């Protein structure tokens, strides 16, 4: 069986803790790989390697950093297929979707290639006689990233390319459920010429994360994962004096107004709810149908959902793959089983579904729940599976109030032909990312990604300008080159004249 180890100081390092976790192929249910779980001591070794590398990387020229990043971009581009195949083998998503994930990760590498512009700083000349003021941004030191299973390549790429472009060194703790893609990303970075120790990967679980959160040499932590863990990471790491951005879970709503193109809305709802089997933090999991749209929209969604082909991710005919684990599949199914008793109408029940020849895979079909009460578990919880809830609202105002009452505020979308209503929605809705006739409004790399409320803890969104700010700290330098006629003691507070 394949073993996934750590990547420390520019090379593969075998785990020494003796503890391993299983990695399964979700399509077959077979255990294909084991992943080494790092002890606190192994995390310390990775942090020590990163700290040593920071001594030179932190002051390396921008030209040095960008030449490595350009080479890295080219290597990732050449290895797209291989990365995508690793994602499918351990996560289960279909190959085309995995390729899309790699493409969106590459966007951030491209952003990092342009770090020269982002780090230009500001200069004010002659703020006082012969006095100039420069504002510069400098790296933090060693920073860490902790990432979820659902984007095993893209989310690490949201973090470390920008962090290292800013001059930091990095310790990544990927999800233990699908760790191979992250390890390949690190190997390719070394191949691209990244100096040893600048990017390190430690695999593991809570033990490794807890050490990261308390390690005195780690300056900042980027986290992406579920809300309870995001909250824990933020509380613990900030208490330990670290800068933290912790992105959490979501329940993303799509508001469909009566004037919307209902075919386009139904296409969008099905794509966004069931793509990647609903295992996306930006998945649409609740549709709010306004006015008389509900029955027509549900019929159109149902018609489309029934045609989705479910199968192994490496079969080009498959549009939706299995869920990550059996336990998760069973949990998702429990929400569908409990929905009717809690007042929802079960339009499609995807539980009990299997794929011939792959009976041990973590399969579930598409479920569609209509008229879901807001106190039903299927609506209150993040299910993270192919289950779409439809809710009804009489008016636009009622729909927006329903969305704004949600504890989460990651992404949301409005479907309408009315520009005024769309504009009002973008100003009134409480979410970090808004789509107008766009169901999954994941911002491009040069804008930042982040939610509101329980979808993000901390002050910085991820990547884009916020990412550069997160991975640097400001310094303001005031300079004077005295003239011979300057001088004399002056105990007054410096003021600019
Ligand atoms: P998770 O919170 O279970 O795990 C995320 C990371 O935290 C993993 O590396 C895991 O090893 C670690 N972890 C898990 N339990 C821990 C604990 N008790 N103590 C310390 N570390 C722990 O999330 P997941 O199941 O891997 O990913 C799915 C979740 O991530 C969903 O809730 C999804 O919405 C969210 N997500 C959010 C975004 C976003 O941008 N907001 C993006 C992707 C995924």
Coordinates of C-alpha atoms and ligand atoms in Angstrom, one line a residue:
X1 CA 0.0 0.0 0.0
X2 CA 1.2 3.5 -0.9
X3 CA 2.3 5.6 2.1
X4 CA 2.1 9.4 2.0
X5 CA 4.7 11.0 4.2
X6 CA 5.8 14.5 4.9
X7 CA 7.8 17.0 2.9
X8 CA 10.3 18.8 5.1
X9 CA 13.4 20.8 4.0
X10 CA 12.9 20.1 0.3
X11 CA 12.6 16.3 0.6
X12 CA 10.3 13.5 1.5
X13 CA 10.6 12.6 5.2
X14 CA 9.2 9.3 6.5
X15 CA 6.8 9.6 9.4
X16 CA 8.2 8.5 12.7
X17 CA 5.2 8.7 15.0
X18 CA 4.0 5.2 14.0
X19 CA 0.5 6.6 13.6
X20 CA -1.2 6.4 10.2
X21 CA -4.6 7.2 8.8
X22 CA -6.4 5.5 6.0
X23 CA -7.0 7.1 2.5
X24 CA -9.8 5.4 0.5
X25 CA -10.8 5.6 -3.1
X26 CA -14.4 6.9 -2.7
X27 CA -15.6 5.1 -5.8
X28 CA -14.6 1.7 -4.7
X29 CA -14.5 2.1 -0.9
X30 CA -11.0 0.4 -1.0
X31 CA -8.3 1.6 1.2
X32 CA -5.5 2.5 -1.3
X33 CA -3.1 4.6 0.8
X34 CA -2.0 5.3 4.3
X35 CA -0.9 8.7 5.4
X36 CA 1.6 9.3 8.2
X37 CA 0.3 11.4 11.0
X38 CA 2.9 13.9 12.4
X39 CA 3.7 14.1 16.0
X40 CA 4.3 17.4 17.7
X41 CA 8.0 16.8 17.2
X42 CA 7.6 16.3 13.5
X43 CA 5.7 19.6 13.3
X44 CA 8.6 21.2 15.2
X45 CA 11.1 19.8 12.6
X46 CA 9.0 21.4 9.7
X47 CA 8.8 24.7 11.5
X48 CA 12.6 24.6 12.2
X49 CA 13.2 24.0 8.5
X50 CA 10.9 26.9 7.6
X51 CA 12.5 29.2 10.1
X52 CA 16.0 28.4 8.8
X53 CA 14.9 29.0 5.3
X54 CA 13.3 32.3 6.2
X55 CA 16.7 33.8 7.1
X56 CA 17.5 33.9 3.3
X57 CA 14.1 33.7 1.6
X58 CA 12.7 36.6 3.6
X59 CA 15.3 38.9 2.2
X60 CA 15.6 37.4 -1.2
X61 CA 15.0 39.7 -4.2
X62 CA 11.6 39.9 -5.8
X63 CA 13.2 38.8 -9.0
X64 CA 14.4 35.6 -7.3
X65 CA 11.0 34.8 -5.9
X66 CA 9.1 35.5 -9.1
X67 CA 11.5 33.5 -11.3
X68 CA 10.7 30.5 -9.1
X69 CA 7.0 31.2 -9.2
X70 CA 7.0 31.5 -13.0
X71 CA 8.8 28.2 -13.3
X72 CA 6.3 26.7 -10.8
X73 CA 3.4 28.0 -12.8
X74 CA 4.8 26.3 -15.9
X75 CA 5.4 23.0 -14.0
X76 CA 1.8 23.0 -12.6
X77 CA 0.5 23.6 -16.0
X78 CA 2.3 20.6 -17.4
X79 CA 1.2 18.4 -14.5
X80 CA -2.5 19.5 -14.5
X81 CA -3.7 16.0 -15.5
X82 CA -1.6 14.2 -12.9
X83 CA -2.8 16.5 -10.1
X84 CA -6.4 16.1 -11.2
X85 CA -6.1 12.3 -11.3
X86 CA -4.7 12.3 -7.7
X87 CA -7.7 14.5 -6.6
X88 CA -10.2 12.1 -8.3
X89 CA -8.5 9.0 -6.8
X90 CA -8.8 10.3 -3.2
X91 CA -11.6 12.8 -3.2
X92 CA -13.9 11.2 -5.8
X93 CA -14.9 14.3 -7.8
X94 CA -15.1 13.8 -11.6
X95 CA -11.9 14.5 -13.6
X96 CA -13.3 17.6 -15.4
X97 CA -14.2 19.1 -12.0
X98 CA -10.7 18.2 -10.6
X99 CA -9.1 19.9 -13.6
X100 CA -11.3 23.0 -12.9
X101 CA -10.0 23.0 -9.3
X102 CA -6.4 22.9 -10.6
X103 CA -7.1 25.8 -13.0
X104 CA -8.6 27.9 -10.2
X105 CA -5.5 27.2 -8.0
X106 CA -3.2 28.2 -10.9
X107 CA -4.9 31.6 -10.9
X108 CA -3.4 32.3 -7.5
X109 CA 0.1 31.2 -8.6
X110 CA -0.3 33.7 -11.5
X111 CA -1.3 36.4 -9.0
X112 CA 1.8 35.5 -7.0
X113 CA 4.0 35.8 -10.2
X114 CA 2.9 39.5 -10.2
X115 CA 3.8 40.1 -6.6
X116 CA 6.3 42.8 -7.7
X117 CA 3.4 45.1 -8.4
X118 CA 1.5 44.2 -5.2
X119 CA 4.5 45.0 -3.0
X120 CA 5.4 48.3 -4.5
X121 CA 4.7 50.3 -1.4
X122 CA 4.1 54.0 -1.1
X123 CA 6.3 57.1 -0.9
X124 CA 5.5 60.6 0.1
X125 CA 8.3 63.1 -0.6
X126 CA 8.9 66.4 1.2
X127 CA 6.3 65.8 4.0
X128 CA 8.3 68.3 5.9
X129 CA 11.6 70.1 5.0
X130 CA 13.9 67.4 3.6
X131 CA 11.7 64.6 5.1
X132 CA 10.3 61.7 3.1
X133 CA 8.0 58.9 4.3
X134 CA 7.9 55.4 2.8
X135 CA 5.4 52.7 3.6
X136 CA 6.6 49.2 2.9
X137 CA 5.3 45.7 3.7
X138 CA 7.4 43.0 5.0
X139 CA 6.9 39.2 5.4
X140 CA 5.8 37.8 8.8
X141 CA 8.2 34.8 9.0
X142 CA 6.9 31.3 9.2
X143 CA 3.2 30.9 8.4
X144 CA 1.0 27.8 8.4
X145 CA -1.9 26.6 6.4
X146 CA -4.5 24.0 7.4
X147 CA -6.8 22.8 4.6
X148 CA -10.0 20.8 4.0
X149 CA -10.6 17.7 2.0
X150 CA -12.9 19.2 -0.6
X151 CA -10.3 21.1 -2.6
X152 CA -7.1 19.2 -1.9
X153 CA -5.1 21.2 -4.5
X154 CA -6.9 24.5 -4.9
X155 CA -7.2 25.6 -1.2
X156 CA -3.4 25.0 -0.5
X157 CA -2.8 27.0 -3.7
X158 CA -5.0 29.8 -2.3
X159 CA -2.4 30.1 0.5
X160 CA 1.2 29.2 0.0
X161 CA 2.1 30.8 -3.4
X162 CA 1.1 34.2 -2.2
X163 CA 2.7 33.7 1.2
X164 CA 6.0 32.7 -0.2
X165 CA 5.9 35.4 -2.9
X166 CA 5.6 37.9 0.0
X167 CA 8.8 36.4 1.5
X168 CA 7.4 34.1 4.1
X169 CA 8.1 30.4 4.5
X170 CA 5.3 27.9 4.9
X171 CA 4.2 24.8 6.8
X172 CA 1.1 23.2 5.2
X173 CA -1.1 20.7 7.0
X174 CA -3.4 19.2 4.3
X175 CA -6.6 17.2 4.9
X176 CA -5.7 13.7 6.0
X177 CA -8.5 12.3 3.8
X178 CA -6.8 13.2 0.5
X179 CA -3.3 14.3 1.1
X180 CA -1.5 13.2 -2.1
X181 CA -2.2 16.2 -4.3
X182 CA -0.6 18.6 -1.7
X183 CA 2.5 16.5 -1.5
X184 CA 2.9 16.6 -5.3
X185 CA 2.4 20.4 -5.2
X186 CA 5.3 20.6 -2.8
X187 CA 7.5 18.3 -4.8
X188 CA 6.9 20.4 -7.9
X189 CA 7.8 23.6 -6.0
X190 CA 11.2 22.1 -5.2
X191 CA 11.6 21.1 -8.8
X192 CA 10.8 24.7 -9.8
X193 CA 13.7 25.9 -7.8
X194 CA 12.1 26.8 -4.5
X195 CA 14.9 26.7 -1.9
X196 CA 14.6 23.8 0.6
X197 CA 12.5 24.6 3.7
X198 CA 10.5 27.4 2.1
X199 CA 7.5 25.1 1.7
X200 CA 7.0 22.2 4.0
X201 CA 4.1 19.7 4.3
X202 CA 3.2 17.9 7.5
X203 CA 0.4 15.4 7.3
X204 CA -1.7 14.5 10.2
X205 CA -4.7 15.2 12.3
X206 CA -5.6 17.2 15.4
X207 CA -2.2 16.5 17.0
X208 CA -0.3 18.2 14.2
X209 CA -2.9 21.1 14.1
X210 CA -2.7 21.7 17.9
X211 CA 1.1 22.0 17.7
X212 CA 0.8 24.5 14.8
X213 CA -1.6 26.6 16.9
X214 CA 0.7 26.8 19.8
X215 CA 4.1 26.9 18.1
X216 CA 6.0 30.1 19.1
X217 CA 7.8 30.3 15.8
X218 CA 4.6 30.4 13.7
X219 CA 3.5 34.0 13.1
X220 CA 0.2 33.4 11.3
X221 CA -2.3 30.7 10.4
X222 CA -4.6 30.4 7.4
X223 CA -7.4 27.9 7.9
X224 CA -10.1 26.6 5.6
X225 CA -12.6 24.0 6.8
X226 CA -15.8 23.6 8.8
X227 CA -17.2 26.3 11.1
X228 CA -16.7 24.6 14.5
X229 CA -13.0 23.9 13.7
X230 CA -12.5 27.4 12.1
X231 CA -13.9 29.0 15.3
X232 CA -11.5 26.8 17.4
X233 CA -8.5 27.6 15.2
X234 CA -9.3 31.4 15.4
X235 CA -9.8 31.4 19.2
X236 CA -6.8 29.3 20.0
X237 CA -4.3 30.8 17.6
X238 CA -5.2 34.4 18.3
X239 CA -4.9 33.6 22.0
X240 CA -1.4 32.4 21.2
X241 CA -0.6 35.8 19.5
X242 CA -0.9 34.7 15.9
X243 CA -2.6 36.5 13.0
X244 CA -5.4 34.2 11.8
X245 CA -7.8 33.9 8.9
X246 CA -10.2 31.0 9.4
X247 CA -12.7 30.3 6.7
X248 CA -15.6 28.1 7.8
X249 CA -18.6 26.4 6.4
X250 CA -21.7 27.7 4.6
X251 CA -25.3 27.4 3.6
X252 CA -25.5 29.3 0.4
X253 CA -28.8 30.7 -0.8
X254 CA -30.0 31.5 -4.3
X255 CA -32.9 33.9 -4.5
X256 CA -35.1 33.4 -7.6
X257 CA -37.3 36.4 -8.3
X258 CA -40.6 36.0 -10.3
X259 CA -39.1 37.8 -13.4
X260 CA -36.0 35.4 -13.6
X261 CA -35.4 33.2 -16.6
X262 CA -36.5 30.0 -14.8
X263 CA -34.7 27.7 -17.2
X264 CA -31.4 29.5 -16.6
X265 CA -32.2 29.5 -12.9
X266 CA -32.9 25.8 -12.8
X267 CA -29.7 25.0 -14.8
X268 CA -27.8 27.1 -12.3
X269 CA -29.4 25.5 -9.3
X270 CA -28.7 22.0 -10.4
X271 CA -25.1 22.8 -11.4
X272 CA -24.3 24.6 -8.2
X273 CA -26.2 22.3 -5.8
X274 CA -25.0 18.9 -7.2
X275 CA -21.6 19.7 -8.7
X276 CA -18.8 17.9 -6.8
X277 CA -21.7 16.1 -5.1
X278 CA -22.5 19.2 -3.1
X279 CA -19.1 19.1 -1.4
X280 CA -18.2 22.7 -2.1
X281 CA -18.3 25.5 0.4
X282 CA -19.8 27.6 -2.4
X283 CA -22.4 25.0 -3.4
X284 CA -26.0 26.3 -3.5
X285 CA -27.8 24.3 -0.8
X286 CA -30.9 26.5 -0.5
X287 CA -33.1 28.0 -3.2
X288 CA -35.5 30.6 -2.1
X289 CA -38.3 30.8 -4.7
X290 CA -40.2 34.1 -4.6
X291 CA -43.9 34.6 -5.4
X292 CA -45.4 32.0 -7.8
X293 CA -42.0 30.7 -9.0
X294 CA -41.8 27.7 -6.6
X295 CA -43.8 25.0 -8.3
X296 CA -42.5 25.8 -11.8
X297 CA -38.9 26.0 -10.6
X298 CA -39.0 22.8 -8.6
X299 CA -40.4 20.9 -11.6
X300 CA -37.6 22.2 -13.8
X301 CA -34.9 21.4 -11.2
X302 CA -36.3 17.9 -10.8
X303 CA -36.4 17.3 -14.5
X304 CA -32.7 18.2 -14.8
X305 CA -31.6 16.5 -11.6
X306 CA -33.0 13.2 -12.8
X307 CA -30.7 13.2 -15.8
X308 CA -27.4 13.6 -13.9
X309 CA -25.1 10.6 -14.5
X310 CA -23.5 9.4 -11.3
X311 CA -20.4 7.2 -11.4
X312 CA -16.7 6.9 -10.8
X313 CA -14.8 10.2 -11.2
X314 CA -12.4 8.7 -13.7
X315 CA -15.2 7.7 -16.1
X316 CA -15.7 10.5 -18.6
X317 CA -19.4 9.8 -18.7
X318 CA -19.8 10.6 -15.0
X319 CA -21.1 14.1 -14.0
X320 CA -21.2 13.5 -10.3
X321 CA -18.9 11.2 -8.2
X322 CA -19.2 9.6 -4.7
X323 CA -18.9 11.3 -1.3
X324 CA -15.6 11.4 0.6
X325 CA -16.3 8.7 3.2
X326 CA -19.0 6.1 4.0
X327 CA -19.6 7.9 7.3
X328 CA -20.2 11.2 5.5
X329 CA -22.5 9.4 3.0
X330 CA -24.6 8.0 5.9
X331 CA -24.8 11.4 7.6
X332 CA -26.0 13.1 4.4
X333 CA -28.6 10.3 3.9
X334 CA -29.8 10.9 7.5
X335 CA -30.9 14.4 6.6
X336 CA -33.0 13.2 3.7
X337 CA -34.5 10.4 5.8
X338 CA -35.5 12.9 8.5
X339 CA -36.8 15.6 6.2
X340 CA -40.4 14.5 5.8
X341 CA -40.9 14.1 9.5
X342 CA -39.7 17.7 9.9
X343 CA -42.2 19.1 7.4
X344 CA -40.4 19.0 4.1
X345 CA -41.7 17.5 0.9
X346 CA -39.2 15.0 -0.5
X347 CA -39.3 15.5 -4.2
X348 CA -36.2 13.4 -5.0
X349 CA -34.7 10.9 -2.5
X350 CA -31.2 10.0 -3.6
X351 CA -30.5 7.6 -0.7
X352 CA -29.9 3.9 -1.3
X353 CA -28.3 4.7 -4.6
X354 CA -25.5 2.5 -5.9
X355 CA -23.4 2.0 -9.0
X356 CA -23.1 -1.4 -10.6
X357 CA -19.7 -2.9 -10.2
X358 CA -18.8 -0.3 -7.5
X359 CA -21.2 -1.4 -4.7
X360 CA -18.7 -0.5 -1.9
X361 CA -18.3 3.1 -3.1
X362 CA -19.6 6.0 -1.1
X363 CA -22.6 6.6 -3.3
X364 CA -25.7 8.7 -2.9
X365 CA -28.0 10.1 -5.5
X366 CA -29.4 13.6 -5.8
X367 CA -32.1 14.7 -3.3
X368 CA -34.5 17.6 -3.7
X369 CA -36.5 18.8 -0.7
X370 CA -39.3 21.3 -1.2
X371 CA -41.1 23.6 1.2
X372 CA -38.4 23.0 3.8
X373 CA -39.2 24.7 7.1
X374 CA -36.5 26.9 8.5
X375 CA -36.3 24.8 11.7
X376 CA -35.7 21.5 9.8
X377 CA -32.2 20.0 10.3
X378 CA -31.8 19.8 6.5
X379 CA -32.0 23.6 6.4
X380 CA -30.3 24.5 9.6
X381 CA -27.1 22.4 9.1
X382 CA -24.5 22.4 6.5
X383 CA -25.1 19.0 4.9
X384 CA -22.2 19.1 2.4
X385 CA -23.8 16.6 0.0
X386 CA -26.1 16.5 -3.0
X387 CA -29.2 17.7 -1.2
X388 CA -31.0 20.8 -2.3
X389 CA -33.5 22.5 -0.1
X390 CA -36.2 24.8 -1.7
X391 CA -37.9 27.4 0.5
X392 CA -40.8 29.7 -0.5
X393 CA -41.1 33.4 0.1
X394 CA -44.0 35.7 -0.8
X395 CA -41.8 38.7 -1.5
X396 CA -38.3 39.9 -2.2
X397 CA -38.1 41.4 1.3
X398 CA -39.2 38.1 2.9
X399 CA -36.6 36.2 0.8
X400 CA -33.7 38.5 1.8
X401 CA -34.8 38.5 5.4
X402 CA -34.6 34.7 5.3
X403 CA -31.1 34.7 3.8
X404 CA -29.9 37.3 6.3
X405 CA -31.2 35.3 9.3
X406 CA -28.8 32.5 8.4
X407 CA -25.8 32.2 10.7
X408 CA -23.6 31.8 7.6
X409 CA -22.7 34.4 5.0
X410 CA -20.3 32.8 2.5
X411 CA -21.8 33.1 -1.0
X412 CA -25.3 33.9 -2.3
X413 CA -26.9 34.6 -5.6
X414 CA -29.9 36.4 -7.1
X415 CA -31.6 35.4 -10.3
X416 CA -33.6 38.2 -11.9
X417 CA -33.8 40.3 -15.1
X418 CA -34.5 43.4 -13.0
X419 CA -31.3 45.5 -12.6
X420 CA -32.8 47.5 -9.7
X421 CA -33.7 44.4 -7.7
X422 CA -30.2 42.9 -8.3
X423 CA -28.5 46.1 -7.2
X424 CA -30.7 46.3 -4.1
X425 CA -29.8 42.6 -3.3
X426 CA -26.1 43.2 -3.6
X427 CA -26.3 46.0 -1.1
X428 CA -28.8 44.4 1.3
X429 CA -27.7 40.8 1.5
X430 CA -25.3 39.8 4.3
X431 CA -22.7 37.6 2.6
X432 CA -19.2 38.0 1.5
X433 CA -19.6 37.0 -2.1
X434 CA -22.6 37.8 -4.2
X435 CA -23.6 36.5 -7.7
X436 CA -26.1 38.2 -10.0
X437 CA -27.3 35.4 -12.3
X438 CA -24.0 33.6 -11.3
X439 CA -24.7 30.8 -8.8
X440 CA -21.1 30.2 -7.6
X441 CA -19.5 33.6 -7.4
X442 CA -16.0 32.5 -6.4
X443 CA -14.0 35.6 -7.0
X444 CA -11.1 35.6 -9.6
X445 CA -7.6 35.4 -8.1
X446 CA -7.0 39.2 -8.1
X447 CA -10.1 39.8 -6.0
X448 CA -10.3 38.3 -2.5
X449 CA -12.4 35.3 -1.4
X450 CA -14.2 35.3 2.0
X451 CA -17.5 35.1 3.8
X452 CA -19.3 36.9 6.6
X453 CA -20.6 35.8 9.9
X454 CA -19.9 32.1 10.8
X455 CA -18.2 31.6 7.4
X456 CA -15.1 33.5 8.3
X457 CA -13.3 34.3 11.5
X458 CA -10.6 37.0 11.3
X459 CA -10.3 40.3 9.4
X460 CA -8.8 39.2 6.2
X461 CA -10.4 37.4 3.2
X462 CA -8.1 35.0 1.4
X463 CA -5.9 35.7 -1.7
X464 CA -6.2 38.9 -3.8
X465 CA -5.2 42.2 -2.0
X466 CA -6.4 40.8 1.4
X467 CA -4.0 37.8 1.0
X468 CA -1.1 40.1 0.4
X469 CA -2.1 42.1 3.5
X470 CA -2.5 39.0 5.5
X471 CA 0.9 37.7 4.7
X472 CA 2.8 41.0 5.2
X473 CA 3.0 43.6 7.9
X474 CA 3.3 47.3 7.4
X475 CA 6.3 49.5 8.2
X476 CA 6.5 53.2 7.7
X477 CA 10.0 54.8 7.4
X478 CA 10.5 58.5 7.9
X479 CA 13.7 59.8 6.4
X480 CA 15.6 63.1 6.7
X481 CA 19.0 63.9 5.3
X482 CA 19.9 67.0 7.4
X483 CA 21.1 70.2 5.9
X484 CA 24.1 71.9 7.6
X485 CA 21.8 74.6 8.8
X486 CA 19.5 72.1 10.6
X487 CA 20.2 71.3 14.2
X488 CA 19.7 72.4 17.7
X489 CA 17.9 70.6 20.5
X490 CA 14.0 70.7 20.3
X491 CA 12.0 68.8 23.0
X492 CA 8.7 69.5 21.2
X493 CA 6.8 66.6 19.6
X494 CA 7.9 66.1 16.0
X495 CA 5.5 68.0 13.8
X496 CA 5.7 68.7 10.1
X497 CA 6.3 72.2 8.9
Ligands
LIG1 P1 -12.8 20.0 8.7 O1 -13.0 21.3 9.5 O2 -13.2 18.7 9.3 O3 -11.2 19.9 8.5 C1 -10.4 20.9 8.0 C2 -9.0 20.8 8.5 O4 -9.0 20.8 9.9 C3 -8.3 19.4 8.1 O5 -7.0 19.6 7.8 C4 -8.4 18.6 9.4 O6 -7.4 17.7 9.6 C5 -8.4 19.7 10.5 N1 -9.2 19.3 11.7 C6 -10.3 18.6 11.7 N2 -10.8 18.4 13.0 C7 -9.9 19.1 13.8 C8 -9.8 19.3 15.2 N3 -10.7 18.8 16.0 N4 -8.8 20.0 15.6 C9 -7.8 20.5 14.8 N5 -7.9 20.3 13.5 C10 -8.9 19.6 12.9 O7 -13.3 20.3 7.2 P2 -13.4 19.2 6.0 O8 -14.5 18.3 6.3 O9 -12.1 18.8 5.7 O10 -13.9 20.2 4.9 C11 -15.2 20.6 4.6 C12 -15.6 21.8 5.3 O11 -14.8 22.9 4.9 C13 -17.0 22.3 5.0 O12 -17.6 22.8 6.2 C14 -16.8 23.4 4.0 O13 -17.9 24.3 3.9 C15 -15.6 24.0 4.5 N6 -14.9 24.8 3.4 C16 -14.9 26.1 3.5 C17 -14.3 26.8 2.5 C18 -14.4 28.3 2.5 O14 -13.7 28.9 1.7 N7 -15.1 29.0 3.4 C19 -13.7 26.2 1.4 C20 -13.7 24.8 1.4 C21 -14.3 24.1 2.4

